[in-house]
Amino acid sequence: MKQTAHPPDHRPARTPTGTAAAAAPAPARAATPRRPASQQWAAWAFLTPVTLYLVLFYAYPLYRNLDLSLRDYTVRSFVQGNAPFTGLENYGKILDDPTFAPALLHTVVFTAVCLVFQYAIGLALAVFFHQHFRLSATLRALFLVPWLLPLIVSASTWSWMLNSDSGIVNALMGTVGVDPVNWLTSPSWSLTSVIIANIWIGVPFNLVVLHSGLQSIPAGLYEAAALDGANAWQRFWRITFPLLRPVSAITLLLGLVYTLKVFDIIWIMTKGGPADSSTTFATWSYQLGFGNLLPAFGPGAAVGNLLVVAALVFGLVYIRVQRKQALS
């Protein structure tokens, strides 16, 4: 019996699971080119100083401050390093402290008033100097003096000017028949005094940043608006202010972070007094940690951490707002 030859079977082979195997092998992926070792070492060499700086001056201090706030540190345990762990007990102490509510109120008022006036005055001066008149650069440089002076010099100068007996402010008020004011020794005026001094110090920063932002606005927009009949106020409100929003946002954020932690001005002028009338979280933290014979390191660190959290929250809000504006 003859056997007929069958044609060769070209069907794809099946895998044990019953599925047909691919007839052709998958194309090989292109190999990712590797950087030379010299470039990798160069990248790490550039990153190392920044990493060390962040670890030594940011990460480690934050860790130590958090550790201080979670333990019962005394002078002896601070040196020996055997403080017992207390958890959130230090935070409970500062919340129950009668100084907490006034310090929180003073911190909010001090920060909000300073930010509003620093930004408003800085913006007005930036628009004024943007006109490029004669002596504009000279006057703008003179306005930078408060920002360039050491804080101890600025605070000492304001302490002398606002002195109740020999201060120049009361002397000028006396020439127009106004009674002298106890700027630094009255509970009603001490917070106002440090706010005035801090506004004077912070205006130059706002002036510089906002003036640089104004220079990036095309002059053609103002010319087109003027041809359409827009007056100075309309040009400011419809062109200048909207286009300055990104610069204004970063200016206010940096001003907020700086103002939250202002310590030098308040401590030199009033030391948080009288009767805690100008105490903020920054001065209260220092008083708890270093202002007593028996320092309370834990509660002082807890107050400082509240300032860190507040600054972090506002920073995250700023980032979220910027992302929304970029997407829109």
Coordinates of C-alpha atoms in Angstrom, one line a residue:
M1 CA 0.0 0.0 0.0
K2 CA 1.4 3.3 -1.1
Q3 CA 1.7 6.1 1.3
T4 CA 0.9 9.5 -0.1
A5 CA 3.3 12.3 0.9
H6 CA 1.7 15.1 2.9
P7 CA 2.7 18.7 2.4
P8 CA 4.8 20.1 5.2
D9 CA 2.7 21.6 8.0
H10 CA 3.4 25.4 8.2
R11 CA 1.0 26.1 11.0
P12 CA 2.4 27.8 14.1
A13 CA 3.3 25.6 16.9
R14 CA 1.1 25.7 20.0
T15 CA 2.3 26.4 23.5
P16 CA 1.3 24.1 26.4
T17 CA -1.6 26.5 27.1
G18 CA -3.0 26.1 23.7
T19 CA -2.2 29.4 22.2
A20 CA -0.3 29.8 19.0
A21 CA 3.2 31.0 19.3
A22 CA 4.3 34.0 17.3
A23 CA 5.5 33.2 14.0
A24 CA 8.3 35.8 14.0
P25 CA 10.3 36.8 17.0
A26 CA 9.6 40.2 18.6
P27 CA 11.9 43.0 17.4
A28 CA 14.7 43.7 19.9
R29 CA 14.5 47.0 21.8
A30 CA 17.1 49.5 21.1
A31 CA 19.7 49.5 23.8
T32 CA 19.7 52.7 25.9
P33 CA 23.1 54.4 25.5
R34 CA 24.9 54.5 28.8
R35 CA 26.7 57.6 29.9
P36 CA 30.4 57.4 30.2
A37 CA 31.7 56.8 33.7
S38 CA 33.4 60.2 33.7
Q39 CA 30.1 62.0 33.1
Q40 CA 28.4 60.1 35.9
W41 CA 31.2 61.0 38.4
A42 CA 31.0 64.6 37.3
A43 CA 27.2 64.6 37.9
W44 CA 27.7 63.2 41.4
A45 CA 30.5 65.7 42.1
F46 CA 28.1 68.6 41.3
L47 CA 25.3 67.1 43.4
T48 CA 27.4 66.3 46.5
P49 CA 27.9 69.9 47.8
V50 CA 24.2 70.7 47.5
T51 CA 23.2 67.4 49.1
L52 CA 25.6 67.9 52.0
Y53 CA 24.4 71.5 52.5
L54 CA 20.7 70.4 52.6
V55 CA 21.5 67.5 55.0
L56 CA 23.6 69.5 57.4
F57 CA 21.7 72.8 57.4
Y58 CA 18.1 71.7 56.7
A59 CA 17.4 68.1 57.3
Y60 CA 19.5 67.6 60.4
P61 CA 18.3 70.7 62.2
L62 CA 14.7 69.8 61.4
Y63 CA 15.2 66.3 62.8
R64 CA 16.9 67.7 66.0
N65 CA 14.0 70.2 66.5
L66 CA 11.5 67.4 66.0
D67 CA 13.4 65.2 68.5
L68 CA 13.5 68.0 71.0
S69 CA 9.8 68.6 70.8
L70 CA 9.0 64.9 71.4
R71 CA 11.3 64.4 74.5
D72 CA 11.6 65.9 78.0
Y73 CA 14.9 67.6 77.7
T74 CA 16.6 69.3 80.6
V75 CA 20.1 70.9 80.6
R76 CA 21.6 67.7 81.9
S77 CA 19.8 65.4 79.4
F78 CA 20.5 67.8 76.6
V79 CA 24.2 67.3 77.2
Q80 CA 24.1 63.6 78.0
G81 CA 21.4 62.7 75.4
N82 CA 19.2 60.5 77.6
A83 CA 16.0 62.5 77.6
P84 CA 12.8 60.3 78.0
F85 CA 10.4 60.1 75.1
T86 CA 7.1 62.0 75.9
G87 CA 5.3 62.0 72.5
L88 CA 3.0 64.9 72.0
E89 CA 3.1 66.0 75.6
N90 CA 5.1 69.2 74.8
Y91 CA 2.5 70.2 72.2
G92 CA -0.2 69.8 74.8
K93 CA 1.7 72.0 77.2
I94 CA 2.0 74.9 74.8
L95 CA -1.7 74.6 73.7
D96 CA -2.8 74.8 77.4
D97 CA -0.4 77.7 78.1
P98 CA -2.2 81.0 78.6
T99 CA 0.5 82.7 76.3
F100 CA -0.6 80.5 73.3
A101 CA -3.7 82.5 72.3
P102 CA -2.2 86.0 72.5
A103 CA 1.0 84.8 70.8
L104 CA -1.1 83.3 68.0
L105 CA -3.1 86.4 67.6
H106 CA 0.0 88.6 67.6
T107 CA 1.7 86.4 65.0
V108 CA -1.3 86.6 62.7
V109 CA -1.8 90.3 63.0
F110 CA 2.0 91.0 62.7
T111 CA 2.3 88.9 59.6
A112 CA -0.9 90.0 57.9
V113 CA -0.4 93.8 58.5
C114 CA 3.3 93.7 57.5
L115 CA 2.6 91.8 54.3
V116 CA -0.2 94.1 53.2
F117 CA 1.7 97.4 53.8
Q118 CA 5.0 96.1 52.5
Y119 CA 3.5 94.9 49.3
A120 CA 1.3 97.9 48.8
I121 CA 4.1 100.5 49.4
G122 CA 6.6 98.4 47.5
L123 CA 4.2 98.2 44.5
A124 CA 3.5 101.9 44.5
L125 CA 7.2 102.7 44.6
A126 CA 8.0 100.2 41.9
V127 CA 5.4 101.8 39.6
F128 CA 6.7 105.3 40.5
F129 CA 10.3 104.4 39.7
H130 CA 9.3 102.5 36.5
Q131 CA 8.8 106.0 34.9
H132 CA 12.6 106.3 34.5
F133 CA 12.8 110.0 35.4
R134 CA 16.1 111.7 36.3
L135 CA 17.6 110.5 39.6
S136 CA 15.4 107.4 39.5
A137 CA 18.3 105.0 39.9
T138 CA 19.8 107.1 42.7
L139 CA 16.6 107.3 44.7
R140 CA 15.9 103.6 44.2
A141 CA 19.4 102.8 45.5
L142 CA 18.7 104.9 48.6
F143 CA 15.5 103.0 49.3
L144 CA 17.6 99.8 49.6
V145 CA 19.5 101.1 52.6
P146 CA 17.0 99.7 55.2
W147 CA 17.3 96.3 53.5
L148 CA 21.1 96.4 53.5
L149 CA 21.5 97.4 57.1
P150 CA 22.0 94.7 59.8
L151 CA 18.8 94.0 61.7
I152 CA 20.4 94.9 65.0
V153 CA 21.3 98.4 63.6
S154 CA 17.7 98.9 62.3
A155 CA 16.1 97.7 65.4
S156 CA 18.3 99.8 67.7
T157 CA 17.6 102.9 65.5
W158 CA 13.9 102.4 65.8
S159 CA 14.2 101.9 69.5
W160 CA 15.9 105.3 69.8
M161 CA 13.4 107.0 67.5
L162 CA 10.4 105.6 69.4
N163 CA 11.8 106.2 72.9
S164 CA 9.2 107.8 75.2
D165 CA 11.5 110.4 76.7
S166 CA 14.1 111.3 74.1
G167 CA 12.8 109.8 70.8
I168 CA 12.6 112.0 67.7
V169 CA 9.1 110.8 66.9
N170 CA 7.6 112.1 70.2
A171 CA 9.6 115.3 69.7
L172 CA 8.1 115.9 66.3
M173 CA 4.6 115.1 67.6
G174 CA 5.2 117.6 70.4
T175 CA 5.9 120.4 67.9
V176 CA 2.3 120.0 66.5
G177 CA 0.7 119.7 69.9
V178 CA 0.3 116.0 70.1
D179 CA 0.8 114.3 73.4
P180 CA 3.8 111.9 73.6
V181 CA 3.1 108.2 73.2
N182 CA 4.8 105.3 75.1
W183 CA 5.5 103.4 71.9
L184 CA 7.7 100.6 73.4
T185 CA 6.4 100.5 77.0
S186 CA 2.6 100.6 76.5
P187 CA 0.8 97.3 75.9
S188 CA -1.5 99.2 73.5
W189 CA 1.4 100.5 71.3
S190 CA 4.2 97.9 71.5
L191 CA 2.9 95.7 68.7
T192 CA 2.2 98.7 66.5
S193 CA 5.8 99.9 67.0
V194 CA 7.4 96.6 65.9
I195 CA 5.0 96.4 62.9
I196 CA 6.1 99.9 61.8
A197 CA 9.7 99.0 62.1
N198 CA 9.3 95.7 60.2
I199 CA 7.3 97.4 57.4
W200 CA 10.1 99.9 56.9
I201 CA 12.7 97.1 56.7
G202 CA 10.6 94.9 54.3
V203 CA 9.5 97.6 51.7
P204 CA 12.9 97.6 49.8
F205 CA 12.6 93.9 49.1
N206 CA 9.2 94.2 47.6
L207 CA 10.3 97.3 45.6
V208 CA 13.3 95.4 44.0
V209 CA 11.3 92.3 43.1
L210 CA 8.2 94.1 41.8
H211 CA 10.3 96.6 39.9
S212 CA 12.1 93.8 38.1
G213 CA 8.7 92.3 37.3
L214 CA 7.5 95.5 35.8
Q215 CA 10.5 95.6 33.5
S216 CA 9.4 92.3 31.9
I217 CA 6.0 93.8 30.8
P218 CA 6.2 94.9 27.1
A219 CA 5.9 98.7 26.7
G220 CA 3.7 98.1 23.6
L221 CA 0.8 97.0 25.7
Y222 CA 0.7 100.4 27.5
E223 CA 1.0 102.3 24.2
A224 CA -1.9 100.3 22.7
A225 CA -4.0 100.9 25.8
A226 CA -3.2 104.6 25.7
L227 CA -4.3 104.8 22.1
D228 CA -7.6 103.1 23.1
G229 CA -8.2 105.9 25.6
A230 CA -7.3 104.0 28.8
N231 CA -6.2 106.3 31.7
A232 CA -3.4 105.6 34.1
W233 CA -5.5 103.8 36.6
Q234 CA -7.1 101.6 33.9
R235 CA -3.7 100.7 32.5
F236 CA -2.5 99.7 35.9
W237 CA -5.6 97.6 36.8
R238 CA -6.0 96.0 33.4
I239 CA -2.3 95.5 32.4
T240 CA 0.2 96.0 35.2
F241 CA -1.6 94.2 38.1
P242 CA -2.7 91.0 36.1
L243 CA 0.7 90.6 34.5
L244 CA 2.5 91.0 37.9
R245 CA 0.5 88.1 39.5
P246 CA 3.3 85.5 39.2
V247 CA 5.9 87.9 40.6
S248 CA 3.4 89.1 43.3
A249 CA 2.8 85.5 44.4
I250 CA 6.4 84.7 45.0
T251 CA 7.0 88.1 46.6
L252 CA 4.1 87.5 49.1
L253 CA 5.2 83.9 49.8
L254 CA 8.8 84.9 50.6
G255 CA 7.5 87.8 52.7
L256 CA 5.2 85.5 54.5
V257 CA 7.9 83.0 55.4
Y258 CA 10.3 85.8 56.5
T259 CA 7.7 87.6 58.5
L260 CA 6.5 84.5 60.4
K261 CA 10.0 84.0 61.8
V262 CA 10.9 87.7 62.6
F263 CA 12.7 87.6 65.9
D264 CA 15.5 90.2 65.9
I265 CA 13.3 93.3 65.5
I266 CA 10.8 92.4 68.2
W267 CA 13.3 91.1 70.7
I268 CA 15.6 94.2 70.5
M269 CA 12.8 96.7 70.6
T270 CA 10.3 95.2 73.2
K271 CA 11.5 91.7 74.1
G272 CA 7.9 90.6 73.5
G273 CA 6.6 92.9 76.2
P274 CA 5.3 94.6 78.1
A275 CA 3.1 91.9 79.5
D276 CA 3.5 89.7 76.4
S277 CA 1.7 92.4 74.4
S278 CA 4.1 92.0 71.4
T279 CA 5.0 88.3 71.9
T280 CA 4.8 86.2 68.7
F281 CA 5.6 82.5 68.2
A282 CA 9.2 83.4 67.3
T283 CA 9.9 85.3 70.5
W284 CA 7.9 82.9 72.6
S285 CA 10.0 80.0 71.3
Y286 CA 13.2 81.8 72.2
Q287 CA 11.8 82.7 75.7
L288 CA 10.9 79.1 76.4
G289 CA 14.2 77.7 75.2
F290 CA 16.7 80.3 76.3
G291 CA 15.0 83.1 78.3
N292 CA 14.7 81.3 81.6
L293 CA 17.0 79.9 84.2
L294 CA 15.3 76.5 83.7
P295 CA 14.9 76.3 79.9
A296 CA 12.0 74.4 78.5
F297 CA 13.7 73.0 75.4
G298 CA 10.8 70.7 74.4
P299 CA 8.0 73.2 74.5
G300 CA 10.2 75.8 72.8
A301 CA 11.0 73.4 70.0
A302 CA 7.3 72.6 69.7
V303 CA 6.4 76.3 69.1
G304 CA 9.2 76.5 66.5
N305 CA 7.7 73.4 64.7
L306 CA 4.4 75.2 64.5
L307 CA 6.0 78.0 62.6
V308 CA 7.7 75.4 60.3
V309 CA 4.4 73.7 59.6
A310 CA 2.7 77.1 58.9
A311 CA 5.4 78.1 56.4
L312 CA 5.2 74.6 54.8
V313 CA 1.4 74.8 54.4
F314 CA 1.5 78.2 52.7
G315 CA 4.3 76.9 50.4
L316 CA 2.2 73.9 49.3
V317 CA -0.8 76.2 48.7
Y318 CA 1.4 78.4 46.5
I319 CA 2.7 75.4 44.5
R320 CA -0.9 74.1 44.0
V321 CA -2.1 77.6 42.8
Q322 CA 0.8 77.9 40.4
R323 CA 0.0 74.5 38.9
K324 CA -3.6 75.4 38.4
Q325 CA -2.7 78.6 36.7
A326 CA -0.2 76.8 34.5
L327 CA -2.8 74.2 33.4
S328 CA -5.5 76.9 32.8

